[in-house]
PDB file of C-alpha atoms in Angstrom:
ATOM      1  CA  MET A   1      39.562  14.161 -18.660  1.00  0.00           C
ATOM      2  CA  THR A   2      39.737  11.592 -15.880  1.00  0.00           C
ATOM      3  CA  PHE A   3      42.829  10.904 -13.838  1.00  0.00           C
ATOM      4  CA  THR A   4      43.382   7.756 -15.942  1.00  0.00           C
ATOM      5  CA  GLU A   5      43.195   9.741 -19.183  1.00  0.00           C
ATOM      6  CA  ILE A   6      45.487  12.404 -17.806  1.00  0.00           C
ATOM      7  CA  ALA A   7      48.060   9.764 -16.896  1.00  0.00           C
ATOM      8  CA  GLN A   8      47.855   8.168 -20.359  1.00  0.00           C
ATOM      9  CA  ARG A   9      48.203  11.517 -22.129  1.00  0.00           C
ATOM     10  CA  VAL A  10      51.106  12.897 -20.082  1.00  0.00           C
ATOM     11  CA  ASN A  11      52.945   9.563 -20.614  1.00  0.00           C
ATOM     12  CA  GLU A  12      52.236   9.561 -24.392  1.00  0.00           C
ATOM     13  CA  ARG A  13      53.365  13.198 -24.810  1.00  0.00           C
ATOM     14  CA  GLY A  14      56.501  12.764 -22.733  1.00  0.00           C
ATOM     15  CA  LEU A  15      55.475  15.357 -20.151  1.00  0.00           C
ATOM     16  CA  VAL A  16      56.922  13.226 -17.347  1.00  0.00           C
ATOM     17  CA  SER A  17      60.412  11.801 -16.985  1.00  0.00           C
ATOM     18  CA  ARG A  18      59.069   8.423 -15.829  1.00  0.00           C
ATOM     19  CA  PRO A  19      55.717   6.767 -16.388  1.00  0.00           C
ATOM     20  CA  ILE A  20      52.977   7.955 -14.067  1.00  0.00           C
ATOM     21  CA  THR A  21      49.756   6.129 -13.027  1.00  0.00           C
ATOM     22  CA  ARG A  22      46.348   7.567 -12.353  1.00  0.00           C
ATOM     23  CA  GLN A  23      47.140   7.219  -8.665  1.00  0.00           C
ATOM     24  CA  GLY A  24      50.248   9.345  -9.201  1.00  0.00           C
ATOM     25  CA  VAL A  25      48.238  12.062 -10.972  1.00  0.00           C
ATOM     26  CA  ARG A  26      45.650  11.993  -8.172  1.00  0.00           C
ATOM     27  CA  TYR A  27      48.352  12.307  -5.534  1.00  0.00           C
ATOM     28  CA  ILE A  28      49.754  15.371  -7.292  1.00  0.00           C
ATOM     29  CA  ALA A  29      46.263  16.865  -7.652  1.00  0.00           C
ATOM     30  CA  ASP A  30      45.682  16.365  -3.917  1.00  0.00           C
ATOM     31  CA  HIS A  31      49.104  17.550  -2.661  1.00  0.00           C
ATOM     32  CA  ASP A  32      50.629  20.034  -5.083  1.00  0.00           C
ATOM     33  CA  PRO A  33      49.406  23.550  -4.285  1.00  0.00           C
ATOM     34  CA  ASN A  34      50.040  24.547  -7.954  1.00  0.00           C
ATOM     35  CA  TRP A  35      47.577  21.978  -9.368  1.00  0.00           C
ATOM     36  CA  PRO A  36      45.576  24.103 -11.833  1.00  0.00           C
ATOM     37  CA  THR A  37      42.124  22.723 -11.170  1.00  0.00           C
ATOM     38  CA  PRO A  38      40.970  22.842  -7.525  1.00  0.00           C
ATOM     39  CA  PRO A  39      38.667  20.047  -6.322  1.00  0.00           C
ATOM     40  CA  GLY A  40      35.696  22.446  -6.348  1.00  0.00           C
ATOM     41  CA  GLN A  41      36.015  22.669 -10.155  1.00  0.00           C
ATOM     42  CA  TRP A  42      36.147  18.893 -10.760  1.00  0.00           C
ATOM     43  CA  ILE A  43      33.034  17.461 -12.365  1.00  0.00           C
ATOM     44  CA  LYS A  44      31.656  14.118 -11.232  1.00  0.00           C
ATOM     45  CA  ALA A  45      30.884  11.809 -14.177  1.00  0.00           C
ATOM     46  CA  GLY A  46      29.647   8.440 -12.942  1.00  0.00           C
ATOM     47  CA  SER A  47      32.291   7.183 -10.553  1.00  0.00           C
ATOM     48  CA  ALA A  48      35.099   9.364 -12.033  1.00  0.00           C
ATOM     49  CA  TRP A  49      36.151  12.970 -11.685  1.00  0.00           C
ATOM     50  CA  VAL A  50      36.777  14.929 -14.869  1.00  0.00           C
ATOM     51  CA  MET A  51      38.472  18.230 -15.607  1.00  0.00           C
ATOM     52  CA  LEU A  52      39.752  20.274 -18.543  1.00  0.00           C
ATOM     53  CA  TRP A  53      42.956  19.081 -20.195  1.00  0.00           C
ATOM     54  CA  GLU A  54      44.468  22.437 -21.238  1.00  0.00           C
ATOM     55  CA  PRO A  55      45.419  23.769 -17.788  1.00  0.00           C
ATOM     56  CA  ILE A  56      46.733  20.331 -16.761  1.00  0.00           C
ATOM     57  CA  GLU A  57      48.837  20.005 -19.892  1.00  0.00           C
ATOM     58  CA  LYS A  58      50.363  23.427 -19.130  1.00  0.00           C
ATOM     59  CA  PHE A  59      50.980  22.405 -15.519  1.00  0.00           C
ATOM     60  CA  PHE A  60      52.885  19.247 -16.503  1.00  0.00           C
ATOM     61  CA  SER A  61      54.845  20.956 -19.288  1.00  0.00           C
ATOM     62  CA  GLU A  62      56.061  23.672 -16.880  1.00  0.00           C
ATOM     63  CA  ARG A  63      56.459  21.474 -13.795  1.00  0.00           C
ATOM     64  CA  THR A  64      59.964  21.107 -12.418  1.00  0.00           C
ATOM     65  CA  ALA A  65      59.301  19.088  -9.225  1.00  0.00           C
ATOM     66  CA  ARG A  66      59.776  15.396  -9.771  1.00  0.00           C
ATOM     67  CA  GLY A  67      59.565  12.299  -7.664  1.00  0.00           C
ATOM     68  CA  ARG A  68      59.050  12.150  -3.925  1.00  0.00           C
ATOM     69  CA  GLY A  69      61.715  14.648  -2.965  1.00  0.00           C
ATOM     70  CA  PRO A  70      64.357  14.268  -0.314  1.00  0.00           C
ATOM     71  CA  VAL A  71      63.957  12.099   2.761  1.00  0.00           C
ATOM     72  CA  THR A  72      62.618  14.258   5.594  1.00  0.00           C
ATOM     73  CA  ARG A  73      63.427  11.951   8.467  1.00  0.00           C
ATOM     74  CA  PRO A  74      66.333   9.587   9.089  1.00  0.00           C
ATOM     75  CA  ALA A  75      65.799   5.908   8.363  1.00  0.00           C
ATOM     76  CA  GLU A  76      65.029   3.699  11.362  1.00  0.00           C
ATOM     77  CA  SER A  77      68.108   1.906  12.632  1.00  0.00           C
ATOM     78  CA  THR A  78      68.113  -1.828  13.273  1.00  0.00           C
ATOM     79  CA  SER A  79      69.483  -3.293  16.436  1.00  0.00           C
ATOM     80  CA  GLU A  80      72.951  -4.796  15.927  1.00  0.00           C
ATOM     81  CA  GLY A  81      73.529  -8.284  17.130  1.00  0.00           C
ATOM     82  CA  SER A  82      69.880  -9.208  17.295  1.00  0.00           C
ATOM     83  CA  GLU A  83      68.863 -12.317  15.531  1.00  0.00           C
ATOM     84  CA  PRO A  84      65.389 -13.194  14.308  1.00  0.00           C
ATOM     85  CA  GLU A  85      63.392 -15.445  16.582  1.00  0.00           C
ATOM     86  CA  GLN A  86      62.932 -18.988  15.323  1.00  0.00           C
TER      87      GLN A  86
END
């Protein structure tokens, strides 16, 4: 399955709390150490990467982490009293 097909399938099967895009799936694959298929096992098919569905389905059905997580740095403060230049 490609990242696009994975996104479609996890959305259709309700394996995610909010809709996810292929970019979201790719981000998880690149950043989650628990992603079940390491890049060395991905298969190049044309311009897409493909992998087996079964381990990915299990990953999403057991996954508890959701969203971007907590903010890790304070928001930048704006200067009070400053006005935009005209």
